[in-house]
Tab-separated table of N, CA and C in Angstrom:
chain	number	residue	atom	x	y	z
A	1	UNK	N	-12.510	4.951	3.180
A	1	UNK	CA	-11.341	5.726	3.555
A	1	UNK	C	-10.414	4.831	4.351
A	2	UNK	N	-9.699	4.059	3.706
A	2	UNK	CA	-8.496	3.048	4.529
A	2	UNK	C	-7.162	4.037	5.234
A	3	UNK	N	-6.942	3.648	6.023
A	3	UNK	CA	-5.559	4.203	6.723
A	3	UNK	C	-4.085	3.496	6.137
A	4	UNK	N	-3.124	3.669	5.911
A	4	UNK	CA	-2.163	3.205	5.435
A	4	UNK	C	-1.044	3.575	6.631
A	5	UNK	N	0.129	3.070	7.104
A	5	UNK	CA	1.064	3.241	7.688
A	5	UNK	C	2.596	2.394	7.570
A	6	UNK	N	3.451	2.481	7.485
A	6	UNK	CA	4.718	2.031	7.339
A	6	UNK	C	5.863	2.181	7.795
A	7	UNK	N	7.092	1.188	7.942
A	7	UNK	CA	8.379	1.500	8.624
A	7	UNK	C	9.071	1.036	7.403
A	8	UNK	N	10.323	1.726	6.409
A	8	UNK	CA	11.518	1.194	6.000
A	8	UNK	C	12.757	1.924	6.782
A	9	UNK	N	13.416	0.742	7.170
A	9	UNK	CA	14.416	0.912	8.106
A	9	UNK	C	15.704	0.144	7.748
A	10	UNK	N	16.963	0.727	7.867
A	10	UNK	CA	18.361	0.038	8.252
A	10	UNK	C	18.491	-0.341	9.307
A	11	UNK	N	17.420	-0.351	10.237
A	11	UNK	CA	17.822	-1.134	11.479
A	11	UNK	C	16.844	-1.951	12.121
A	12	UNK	N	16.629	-3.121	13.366
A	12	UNK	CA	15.537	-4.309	13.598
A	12	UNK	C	14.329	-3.270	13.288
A	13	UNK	N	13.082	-3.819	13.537
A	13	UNK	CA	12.281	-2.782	13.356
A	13	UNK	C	11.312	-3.567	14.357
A	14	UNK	N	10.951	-2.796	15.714
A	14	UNK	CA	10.356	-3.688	16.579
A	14	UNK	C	8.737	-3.738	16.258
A	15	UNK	N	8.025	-4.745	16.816
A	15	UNK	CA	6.609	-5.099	16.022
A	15	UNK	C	5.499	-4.079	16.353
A	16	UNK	N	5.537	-3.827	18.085
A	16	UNK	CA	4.799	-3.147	18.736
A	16	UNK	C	4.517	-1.659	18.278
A	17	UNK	N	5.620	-1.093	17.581
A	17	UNK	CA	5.697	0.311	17.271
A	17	UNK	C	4.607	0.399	16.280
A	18	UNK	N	4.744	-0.655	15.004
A	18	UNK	CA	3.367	-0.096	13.517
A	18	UNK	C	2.110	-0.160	14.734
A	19	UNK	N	1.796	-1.529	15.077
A	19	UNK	CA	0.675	-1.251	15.940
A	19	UNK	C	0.620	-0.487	16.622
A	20	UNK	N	0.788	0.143	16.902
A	20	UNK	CA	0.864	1.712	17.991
A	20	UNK	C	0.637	2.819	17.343
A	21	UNK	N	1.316	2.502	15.761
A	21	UNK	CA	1.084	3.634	14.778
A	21	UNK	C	-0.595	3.476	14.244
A	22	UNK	N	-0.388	2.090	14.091
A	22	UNK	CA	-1.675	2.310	13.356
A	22	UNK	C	-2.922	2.150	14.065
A	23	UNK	N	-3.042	2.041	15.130
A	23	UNK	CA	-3.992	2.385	16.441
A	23	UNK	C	-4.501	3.391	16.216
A	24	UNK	N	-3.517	4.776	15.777
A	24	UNK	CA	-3.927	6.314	15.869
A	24	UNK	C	-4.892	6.153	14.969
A	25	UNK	N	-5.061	5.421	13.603
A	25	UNK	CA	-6.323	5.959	12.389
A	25	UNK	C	-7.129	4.743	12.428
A	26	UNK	N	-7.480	3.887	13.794
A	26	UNK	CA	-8.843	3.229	14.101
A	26	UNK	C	-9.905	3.688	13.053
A	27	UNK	N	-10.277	4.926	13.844
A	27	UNK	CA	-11.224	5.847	12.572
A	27	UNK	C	-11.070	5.764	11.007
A	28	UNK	N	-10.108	5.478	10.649
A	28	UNK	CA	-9.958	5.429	8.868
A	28	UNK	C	-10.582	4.122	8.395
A	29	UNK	N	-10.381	3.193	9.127
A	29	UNK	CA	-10.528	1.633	8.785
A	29	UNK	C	-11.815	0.867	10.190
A	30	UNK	N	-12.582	1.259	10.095
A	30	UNK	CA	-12.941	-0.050	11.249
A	30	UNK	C	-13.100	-1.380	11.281
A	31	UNK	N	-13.037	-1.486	9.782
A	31	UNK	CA	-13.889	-3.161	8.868
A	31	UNK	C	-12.709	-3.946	9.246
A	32	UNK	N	-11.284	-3.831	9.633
A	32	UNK	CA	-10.099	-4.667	9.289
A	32	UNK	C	-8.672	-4.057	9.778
A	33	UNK	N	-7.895	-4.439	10.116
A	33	UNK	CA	-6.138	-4.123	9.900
A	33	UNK	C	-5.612	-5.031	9.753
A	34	UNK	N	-4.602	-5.291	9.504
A	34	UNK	CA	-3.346	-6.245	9.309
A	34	UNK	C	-1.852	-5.452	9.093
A	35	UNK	N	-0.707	-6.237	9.069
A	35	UNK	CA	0.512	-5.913	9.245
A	35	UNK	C	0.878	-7.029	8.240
A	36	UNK	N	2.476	-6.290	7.699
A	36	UNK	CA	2.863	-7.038	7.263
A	36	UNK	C	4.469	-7.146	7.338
A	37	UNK	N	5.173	-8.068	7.823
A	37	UNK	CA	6.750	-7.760	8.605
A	37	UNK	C	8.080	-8.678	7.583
A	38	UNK	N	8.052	-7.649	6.948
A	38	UNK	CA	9.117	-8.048	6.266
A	38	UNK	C	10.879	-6.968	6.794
A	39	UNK	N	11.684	-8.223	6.104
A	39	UNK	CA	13.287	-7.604	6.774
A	39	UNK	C	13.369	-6.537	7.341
A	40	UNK	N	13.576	-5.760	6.434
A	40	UNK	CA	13.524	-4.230	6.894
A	40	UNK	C	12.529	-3.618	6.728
A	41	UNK	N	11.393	-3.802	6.914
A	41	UNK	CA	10.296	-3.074	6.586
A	41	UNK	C	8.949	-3.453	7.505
A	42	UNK	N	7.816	-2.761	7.759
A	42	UNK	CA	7.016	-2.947	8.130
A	42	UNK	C	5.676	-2.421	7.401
A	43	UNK	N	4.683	-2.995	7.097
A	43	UNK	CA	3.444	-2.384	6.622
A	43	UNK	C	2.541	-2.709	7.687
A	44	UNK	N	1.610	-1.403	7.838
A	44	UNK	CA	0.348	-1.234	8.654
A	44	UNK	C	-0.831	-0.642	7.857
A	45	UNK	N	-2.241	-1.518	7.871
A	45	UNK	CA	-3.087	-0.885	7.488
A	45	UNK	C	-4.686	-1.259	7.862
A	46	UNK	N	-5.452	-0.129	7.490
A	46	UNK	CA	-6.599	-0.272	8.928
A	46	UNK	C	-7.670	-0.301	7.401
A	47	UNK	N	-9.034	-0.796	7.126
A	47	UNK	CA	-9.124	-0.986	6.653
A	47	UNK	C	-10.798	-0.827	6.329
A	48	UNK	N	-11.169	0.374	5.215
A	48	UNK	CA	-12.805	0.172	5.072
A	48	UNK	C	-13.274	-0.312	3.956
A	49	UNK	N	-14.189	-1.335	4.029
A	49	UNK	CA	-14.411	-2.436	2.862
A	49	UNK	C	-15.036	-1.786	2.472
A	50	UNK	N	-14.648	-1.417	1.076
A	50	UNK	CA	-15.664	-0.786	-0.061
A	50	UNK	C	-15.884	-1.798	-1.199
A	51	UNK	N	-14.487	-1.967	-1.751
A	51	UNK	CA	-15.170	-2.817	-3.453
A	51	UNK	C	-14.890	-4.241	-3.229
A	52	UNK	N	-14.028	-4.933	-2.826
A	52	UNK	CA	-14.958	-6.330	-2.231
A	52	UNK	C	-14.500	-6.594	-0.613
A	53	UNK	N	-15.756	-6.870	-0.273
A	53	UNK	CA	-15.997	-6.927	1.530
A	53	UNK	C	-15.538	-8.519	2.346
A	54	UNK	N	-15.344	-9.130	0.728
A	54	UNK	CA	-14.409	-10.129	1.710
A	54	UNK	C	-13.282	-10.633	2.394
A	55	UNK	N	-12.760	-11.517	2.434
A	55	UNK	CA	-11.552	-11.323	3.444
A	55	UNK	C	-10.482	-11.134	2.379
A	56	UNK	N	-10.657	-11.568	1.127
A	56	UNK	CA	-9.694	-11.523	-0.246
A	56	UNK	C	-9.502	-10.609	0.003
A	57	UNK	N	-9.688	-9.352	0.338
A	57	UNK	CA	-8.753	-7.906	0.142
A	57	UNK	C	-8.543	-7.272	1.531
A	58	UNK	N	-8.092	-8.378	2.200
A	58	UNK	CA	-7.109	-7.941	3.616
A	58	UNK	C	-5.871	-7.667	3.132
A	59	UNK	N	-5.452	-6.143	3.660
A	59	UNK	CA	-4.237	-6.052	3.174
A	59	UNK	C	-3.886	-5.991	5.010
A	60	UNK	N	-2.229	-4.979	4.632
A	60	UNK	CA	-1.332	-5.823	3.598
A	60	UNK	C	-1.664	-6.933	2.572
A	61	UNK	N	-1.468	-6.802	1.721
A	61	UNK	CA	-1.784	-7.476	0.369
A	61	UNK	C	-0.360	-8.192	-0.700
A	62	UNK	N	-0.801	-9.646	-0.810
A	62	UNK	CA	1.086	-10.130	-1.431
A	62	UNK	C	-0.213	-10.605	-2.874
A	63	UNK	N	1.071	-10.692	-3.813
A	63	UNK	CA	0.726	-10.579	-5.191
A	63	UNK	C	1.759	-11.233	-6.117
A	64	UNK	N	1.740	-12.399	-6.319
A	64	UNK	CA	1.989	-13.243	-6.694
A	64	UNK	C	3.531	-13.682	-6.081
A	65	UNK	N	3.285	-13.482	-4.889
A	65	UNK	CA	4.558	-13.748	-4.232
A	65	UNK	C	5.661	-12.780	-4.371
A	66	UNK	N	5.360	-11.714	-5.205
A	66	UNK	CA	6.355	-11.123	-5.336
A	66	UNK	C	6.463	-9.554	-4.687
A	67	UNK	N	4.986	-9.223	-4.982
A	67	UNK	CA	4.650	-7.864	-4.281
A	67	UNK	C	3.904	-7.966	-2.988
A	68	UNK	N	4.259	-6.825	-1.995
A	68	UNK	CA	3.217	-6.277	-1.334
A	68	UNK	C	2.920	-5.086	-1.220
A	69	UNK	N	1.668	-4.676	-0.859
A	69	UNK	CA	1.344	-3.450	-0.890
A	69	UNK	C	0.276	-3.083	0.112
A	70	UNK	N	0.447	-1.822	0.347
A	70	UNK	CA	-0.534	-0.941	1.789
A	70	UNK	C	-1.409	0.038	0.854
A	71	UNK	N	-2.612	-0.047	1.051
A	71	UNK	CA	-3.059	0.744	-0.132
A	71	UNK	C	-4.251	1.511	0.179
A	72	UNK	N	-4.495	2.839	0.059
A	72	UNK	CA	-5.726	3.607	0.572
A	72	UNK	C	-6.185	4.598	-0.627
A	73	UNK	N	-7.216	4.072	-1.301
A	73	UNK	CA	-7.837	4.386	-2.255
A	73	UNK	C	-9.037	4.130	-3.017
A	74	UNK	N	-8.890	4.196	-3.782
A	74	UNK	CA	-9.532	3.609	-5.179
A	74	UNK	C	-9.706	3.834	-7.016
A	75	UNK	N	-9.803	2.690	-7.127
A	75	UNK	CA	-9.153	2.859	-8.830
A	75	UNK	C	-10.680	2.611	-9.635
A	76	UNK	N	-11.103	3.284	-9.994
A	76	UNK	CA	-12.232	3.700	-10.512
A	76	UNK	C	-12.619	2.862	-11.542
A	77	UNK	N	-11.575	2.771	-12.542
A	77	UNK	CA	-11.440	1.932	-13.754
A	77	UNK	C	-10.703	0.648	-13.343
A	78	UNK	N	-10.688	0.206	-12.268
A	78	UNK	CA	-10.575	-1.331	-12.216
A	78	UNK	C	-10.663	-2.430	-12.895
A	79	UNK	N	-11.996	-2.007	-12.941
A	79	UNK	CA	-12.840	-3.642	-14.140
A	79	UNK	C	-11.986	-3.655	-15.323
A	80	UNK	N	-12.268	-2.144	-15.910
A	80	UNK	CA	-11.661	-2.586	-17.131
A	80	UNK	C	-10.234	-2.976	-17.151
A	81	UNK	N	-9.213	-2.312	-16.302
A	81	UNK	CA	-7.584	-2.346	-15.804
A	81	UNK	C	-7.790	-4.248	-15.790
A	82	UNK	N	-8.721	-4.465	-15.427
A	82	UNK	CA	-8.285	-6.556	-14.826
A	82	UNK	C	-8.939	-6.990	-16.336
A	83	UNK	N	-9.749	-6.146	-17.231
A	83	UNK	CA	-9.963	-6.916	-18.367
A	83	UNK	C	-8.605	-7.335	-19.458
A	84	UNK	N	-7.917	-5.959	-19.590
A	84	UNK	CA	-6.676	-5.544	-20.337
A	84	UNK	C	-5.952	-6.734	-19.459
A	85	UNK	N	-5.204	-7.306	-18.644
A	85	UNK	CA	-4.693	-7.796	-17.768
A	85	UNK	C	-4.657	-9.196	-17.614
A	86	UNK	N	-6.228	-9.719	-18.008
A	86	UNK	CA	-6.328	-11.288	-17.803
A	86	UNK	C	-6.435	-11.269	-18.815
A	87	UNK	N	-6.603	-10.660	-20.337
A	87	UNK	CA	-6.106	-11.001	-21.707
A	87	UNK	C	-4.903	-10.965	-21.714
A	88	UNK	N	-4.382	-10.413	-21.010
A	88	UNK	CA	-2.516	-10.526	-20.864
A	88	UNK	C	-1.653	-11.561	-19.756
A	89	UNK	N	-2.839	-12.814	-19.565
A	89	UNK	CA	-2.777	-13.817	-18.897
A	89	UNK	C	-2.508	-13.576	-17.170
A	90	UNK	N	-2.722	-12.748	-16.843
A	90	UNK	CA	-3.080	-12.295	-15.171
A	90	UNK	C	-4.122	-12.622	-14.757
A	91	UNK	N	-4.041	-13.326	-13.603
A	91	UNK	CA	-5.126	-13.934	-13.000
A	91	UNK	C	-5.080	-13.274	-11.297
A	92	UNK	N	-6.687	-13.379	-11.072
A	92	UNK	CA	-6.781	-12.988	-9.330
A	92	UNK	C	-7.671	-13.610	-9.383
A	93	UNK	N	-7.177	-13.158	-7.242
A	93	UNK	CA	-8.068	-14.037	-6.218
A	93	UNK	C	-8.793	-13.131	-5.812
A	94	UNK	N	-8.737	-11.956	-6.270
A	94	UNK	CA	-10.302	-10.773	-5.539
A	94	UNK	C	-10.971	-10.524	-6.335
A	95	UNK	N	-11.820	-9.267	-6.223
A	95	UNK	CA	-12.299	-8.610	-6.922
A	95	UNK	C	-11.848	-6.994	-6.493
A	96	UNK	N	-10.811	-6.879	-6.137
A	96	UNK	CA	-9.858	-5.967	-5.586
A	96	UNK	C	-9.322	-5.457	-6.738
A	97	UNK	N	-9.156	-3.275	-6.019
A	97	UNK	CA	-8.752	-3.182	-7.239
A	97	UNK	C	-7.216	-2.881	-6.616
A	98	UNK	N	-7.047	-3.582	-5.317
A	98	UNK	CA	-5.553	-3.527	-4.810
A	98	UNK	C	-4.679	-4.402	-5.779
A	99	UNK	N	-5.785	-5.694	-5.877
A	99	UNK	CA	-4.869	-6.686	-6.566
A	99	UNK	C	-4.070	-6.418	-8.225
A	100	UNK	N	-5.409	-5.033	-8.661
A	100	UNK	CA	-5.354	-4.693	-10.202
A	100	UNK	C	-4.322	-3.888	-10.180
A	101	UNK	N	-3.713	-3.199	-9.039
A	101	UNK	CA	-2.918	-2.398	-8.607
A	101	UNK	C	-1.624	-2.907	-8.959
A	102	UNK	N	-0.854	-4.235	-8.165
A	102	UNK	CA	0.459	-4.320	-8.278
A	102	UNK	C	0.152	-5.265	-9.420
A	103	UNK	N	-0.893	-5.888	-10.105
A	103	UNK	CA	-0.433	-6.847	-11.371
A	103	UNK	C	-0.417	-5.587	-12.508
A	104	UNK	N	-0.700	-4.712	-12.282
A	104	UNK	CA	-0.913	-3.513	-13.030
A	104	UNK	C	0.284	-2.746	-13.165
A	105	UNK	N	1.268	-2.724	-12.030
A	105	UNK	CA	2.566	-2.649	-12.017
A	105	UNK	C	3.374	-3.685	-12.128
A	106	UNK	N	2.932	-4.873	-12.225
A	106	UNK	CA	3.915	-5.966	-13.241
A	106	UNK	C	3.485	-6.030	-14.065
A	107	UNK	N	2.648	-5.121	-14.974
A	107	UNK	CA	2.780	-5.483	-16.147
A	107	UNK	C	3.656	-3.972	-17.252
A	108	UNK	N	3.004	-2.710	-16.564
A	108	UNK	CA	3.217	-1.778	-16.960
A	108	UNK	C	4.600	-1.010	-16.220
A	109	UNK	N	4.580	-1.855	-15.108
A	109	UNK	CA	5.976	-1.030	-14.095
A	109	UNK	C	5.331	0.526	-14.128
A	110	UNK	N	6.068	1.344	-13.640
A	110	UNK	CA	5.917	2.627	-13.318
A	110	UNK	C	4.877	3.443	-13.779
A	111	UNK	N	4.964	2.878	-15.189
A	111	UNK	CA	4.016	3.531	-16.301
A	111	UNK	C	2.496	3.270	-15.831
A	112	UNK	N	2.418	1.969	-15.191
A	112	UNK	CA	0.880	1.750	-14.663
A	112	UNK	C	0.122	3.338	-14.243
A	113	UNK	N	0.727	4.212	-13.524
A	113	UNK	CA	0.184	5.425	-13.166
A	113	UNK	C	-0.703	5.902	-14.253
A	114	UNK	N	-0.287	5.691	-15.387
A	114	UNK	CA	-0.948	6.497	-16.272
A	114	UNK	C	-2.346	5.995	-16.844
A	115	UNK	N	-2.255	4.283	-16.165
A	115	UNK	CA	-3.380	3.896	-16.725
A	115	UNK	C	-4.509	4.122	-15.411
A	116	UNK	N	-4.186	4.390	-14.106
A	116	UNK	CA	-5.173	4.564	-13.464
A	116	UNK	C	-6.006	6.138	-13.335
A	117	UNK	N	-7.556	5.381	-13.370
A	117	UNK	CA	-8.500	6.867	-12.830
A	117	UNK	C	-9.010	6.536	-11.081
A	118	UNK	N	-8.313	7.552	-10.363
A	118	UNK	CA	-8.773	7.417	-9.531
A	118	UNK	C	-7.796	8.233	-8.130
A	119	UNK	N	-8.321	8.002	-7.009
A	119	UNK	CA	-7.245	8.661	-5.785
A	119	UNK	C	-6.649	6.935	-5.035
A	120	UNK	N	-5.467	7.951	-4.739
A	120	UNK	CA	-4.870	6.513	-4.234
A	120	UNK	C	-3.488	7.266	-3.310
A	121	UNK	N	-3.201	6.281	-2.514
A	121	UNK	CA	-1.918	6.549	-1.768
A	121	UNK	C	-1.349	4.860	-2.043
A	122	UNK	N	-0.496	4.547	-2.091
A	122	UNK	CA	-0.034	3.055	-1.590
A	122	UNK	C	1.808	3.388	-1.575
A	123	UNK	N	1.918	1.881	-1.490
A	123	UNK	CA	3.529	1.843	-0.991
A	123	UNK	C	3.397	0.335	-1.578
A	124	UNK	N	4.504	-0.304	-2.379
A	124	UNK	CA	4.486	-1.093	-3.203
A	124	UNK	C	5.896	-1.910	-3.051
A	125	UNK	N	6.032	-2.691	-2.351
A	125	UNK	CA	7.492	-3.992	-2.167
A	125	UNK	C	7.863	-4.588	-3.051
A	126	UNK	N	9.048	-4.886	-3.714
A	126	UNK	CA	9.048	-5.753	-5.192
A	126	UNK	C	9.918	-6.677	-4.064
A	127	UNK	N	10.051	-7.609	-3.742
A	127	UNK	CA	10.645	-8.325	-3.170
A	127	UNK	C	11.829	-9.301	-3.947
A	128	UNK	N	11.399	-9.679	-5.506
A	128	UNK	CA	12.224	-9.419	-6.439
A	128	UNK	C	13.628	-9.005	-6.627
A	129	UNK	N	13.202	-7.794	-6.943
A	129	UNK	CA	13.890	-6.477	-6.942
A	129	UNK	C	14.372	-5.532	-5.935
A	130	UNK	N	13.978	-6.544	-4.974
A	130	UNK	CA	14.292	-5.572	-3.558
A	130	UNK	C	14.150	-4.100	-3.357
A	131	UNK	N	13.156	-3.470	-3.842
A	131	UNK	CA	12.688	-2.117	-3.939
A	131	UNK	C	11.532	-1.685	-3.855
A	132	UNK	N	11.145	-0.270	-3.714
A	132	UNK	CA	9.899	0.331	-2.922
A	132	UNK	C	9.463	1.341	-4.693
A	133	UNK	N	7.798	0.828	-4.447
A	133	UNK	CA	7.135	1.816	-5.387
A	133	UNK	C	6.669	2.902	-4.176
A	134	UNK	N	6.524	3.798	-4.392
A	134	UNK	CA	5.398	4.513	-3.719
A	134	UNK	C	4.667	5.792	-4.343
A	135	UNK	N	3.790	5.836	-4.559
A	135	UNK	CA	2.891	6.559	-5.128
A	135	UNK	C	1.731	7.560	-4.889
A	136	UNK	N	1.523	8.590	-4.889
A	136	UNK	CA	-0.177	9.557	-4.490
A	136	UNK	C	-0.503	9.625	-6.064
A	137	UNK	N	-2.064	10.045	-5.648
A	137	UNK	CA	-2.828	10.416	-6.671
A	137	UNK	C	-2.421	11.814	-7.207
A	138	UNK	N	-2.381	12.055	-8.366
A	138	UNK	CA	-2.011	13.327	-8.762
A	138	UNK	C	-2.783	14.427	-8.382
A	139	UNK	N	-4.071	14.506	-7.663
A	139	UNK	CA	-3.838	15.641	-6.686
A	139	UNK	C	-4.031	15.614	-5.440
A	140	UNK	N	-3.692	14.730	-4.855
A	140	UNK	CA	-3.336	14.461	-3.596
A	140	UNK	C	-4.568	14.510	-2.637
A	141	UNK	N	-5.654	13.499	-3.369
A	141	UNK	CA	-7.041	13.754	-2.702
A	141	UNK	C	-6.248	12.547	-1.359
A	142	UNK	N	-5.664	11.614	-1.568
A	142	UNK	CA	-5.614	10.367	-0.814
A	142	UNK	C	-4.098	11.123	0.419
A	143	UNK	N	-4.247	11.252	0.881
A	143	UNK	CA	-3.225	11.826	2.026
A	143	UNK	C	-1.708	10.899	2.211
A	144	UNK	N	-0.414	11.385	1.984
A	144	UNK	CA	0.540	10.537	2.046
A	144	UNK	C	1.654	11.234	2.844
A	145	UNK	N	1.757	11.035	3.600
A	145	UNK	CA	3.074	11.785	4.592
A	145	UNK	C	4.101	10.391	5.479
A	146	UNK	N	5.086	11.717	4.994
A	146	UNK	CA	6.244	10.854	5.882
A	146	UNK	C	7.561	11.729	6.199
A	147	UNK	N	8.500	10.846	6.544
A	147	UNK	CA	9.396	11.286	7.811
A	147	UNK	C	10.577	10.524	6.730
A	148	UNK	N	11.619	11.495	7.221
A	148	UNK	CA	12.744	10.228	6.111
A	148	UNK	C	13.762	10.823	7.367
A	149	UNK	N	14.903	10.405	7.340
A	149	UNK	CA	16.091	10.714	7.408
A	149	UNK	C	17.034	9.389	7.249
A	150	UNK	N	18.642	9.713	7.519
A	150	UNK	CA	19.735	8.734	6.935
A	150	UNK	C	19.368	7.147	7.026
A	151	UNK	N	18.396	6.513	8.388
A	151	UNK	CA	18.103	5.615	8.291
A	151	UNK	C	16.646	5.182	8.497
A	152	UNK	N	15.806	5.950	8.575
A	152	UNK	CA	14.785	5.684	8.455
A	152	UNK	C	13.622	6.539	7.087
A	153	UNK	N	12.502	5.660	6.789
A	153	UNK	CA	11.585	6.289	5.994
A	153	UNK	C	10.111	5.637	6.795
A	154	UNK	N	9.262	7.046	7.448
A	154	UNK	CA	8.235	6.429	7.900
A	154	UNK	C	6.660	6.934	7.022
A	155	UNK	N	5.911	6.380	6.878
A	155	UNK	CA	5.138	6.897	6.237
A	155	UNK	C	3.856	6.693	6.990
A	156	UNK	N	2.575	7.297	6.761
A	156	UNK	CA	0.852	7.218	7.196
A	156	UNK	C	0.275	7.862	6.350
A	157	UNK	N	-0.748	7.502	6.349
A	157	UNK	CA	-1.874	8.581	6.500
A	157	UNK	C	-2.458	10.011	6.318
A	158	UNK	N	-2.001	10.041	7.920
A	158	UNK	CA	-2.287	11.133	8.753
A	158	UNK	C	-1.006	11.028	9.699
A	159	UNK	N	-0.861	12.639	9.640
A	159	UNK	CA	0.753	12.973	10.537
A	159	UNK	C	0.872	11.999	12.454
A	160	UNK	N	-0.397	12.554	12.882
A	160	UNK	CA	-0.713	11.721	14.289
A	160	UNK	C	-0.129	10.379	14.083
A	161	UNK	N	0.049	9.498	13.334
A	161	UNK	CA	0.580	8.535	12.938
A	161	UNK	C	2.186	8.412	13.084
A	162	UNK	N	2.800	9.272	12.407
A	162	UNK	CA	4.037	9.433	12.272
A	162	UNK	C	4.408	9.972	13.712
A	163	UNK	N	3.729	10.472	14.300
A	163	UNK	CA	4.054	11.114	15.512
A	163	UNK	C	4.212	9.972	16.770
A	164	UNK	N	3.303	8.611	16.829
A	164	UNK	CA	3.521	8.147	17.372
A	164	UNK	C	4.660	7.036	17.616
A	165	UNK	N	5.421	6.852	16.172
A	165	UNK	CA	6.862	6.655	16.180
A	165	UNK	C	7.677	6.975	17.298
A	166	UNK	N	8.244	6.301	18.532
A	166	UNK	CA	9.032	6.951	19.534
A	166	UNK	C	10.250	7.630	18.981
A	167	UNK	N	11.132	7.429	17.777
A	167	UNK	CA	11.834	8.543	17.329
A	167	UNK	C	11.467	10.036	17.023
A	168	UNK	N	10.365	9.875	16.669
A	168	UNK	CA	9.827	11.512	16.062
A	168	UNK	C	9.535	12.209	17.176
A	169	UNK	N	10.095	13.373	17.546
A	169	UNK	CA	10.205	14.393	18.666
A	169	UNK	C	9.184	15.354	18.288
């Protein structure tokens, strides 16, 4: 059960705040966290090693330089998702099915949804393309909440998360 947390913002986005956010879901992740601080954006995520326990699937997670992603789930059909994938000349450094995740969305873009079995929450950076995937499992076993308004989009987890944002009243 990984914790996921995030800042996209039109404005600086100070460092101390994700860590503060993502402090609140200790409990979701004990194996790991990391951050990841890009322009306008921030990723937070806490982290329980299930399908590989090594350091290869510390997220925040970058993917071939082009993606990153915060990701709390799991993709059931993995193996086979990275078989289809490295016949389609994709290569990894895990055995992650985070990694099967965004090469899975460079290969299929959006449509990837349809090839996964499994629960999932993530949030997906094309750095590219300068744009945000973000995604739940179609029935919302994996928990995804957030906060939007004119200049901000915050996302977690769990609401306690979002709450510790000093904007959210």
């Amino acid at each position: 059960m990984c914790g996921i947390s995030g800042i996209i913002s039109k404005n600086k986005i100070e460092k101390n705040i994700i860590e503060t956010m993502t402090d609140k879901i200790i409990h979701r992740g004990p194996d790991g966290f990391g951050y990841y601080y890009g322009q306008n954006f921030v990723f937070g995520h806490r982290r329980l090693s299930i399908v590989d326990l090594s350091e290869a699937g510390h997220q925040p997670m970058q993917y071939q330089d082009r993606y990153i992603i915060t990701f709390n789930g799991e993709i059931y059909n993995h193996f086979e998702l990275r078989i289809k994938l490295e016949e389609n000349g994709y290569k990894f450094q895990s055995h992650t099915d985070t990694e099967v995740i965004m090469a899975s969305y460079d290969f299929w873009g959006v449509e990837c949804l349809k090839q996964f079995n499994g629960m999932w929450a993530f949030v997906i950076y094309d750095i590219q393309e300068d744009k945000y995937f973000i995604s739940r499992d179609r029935f919302g076993k994996k928990p995804f909440y957030y906060y939007k308004d004119e200049d901000d989009f915050i996302f977690a987890s769990e609401i306690k998360v979002i709450l510790a944002h000093p904007k959210i009243k």
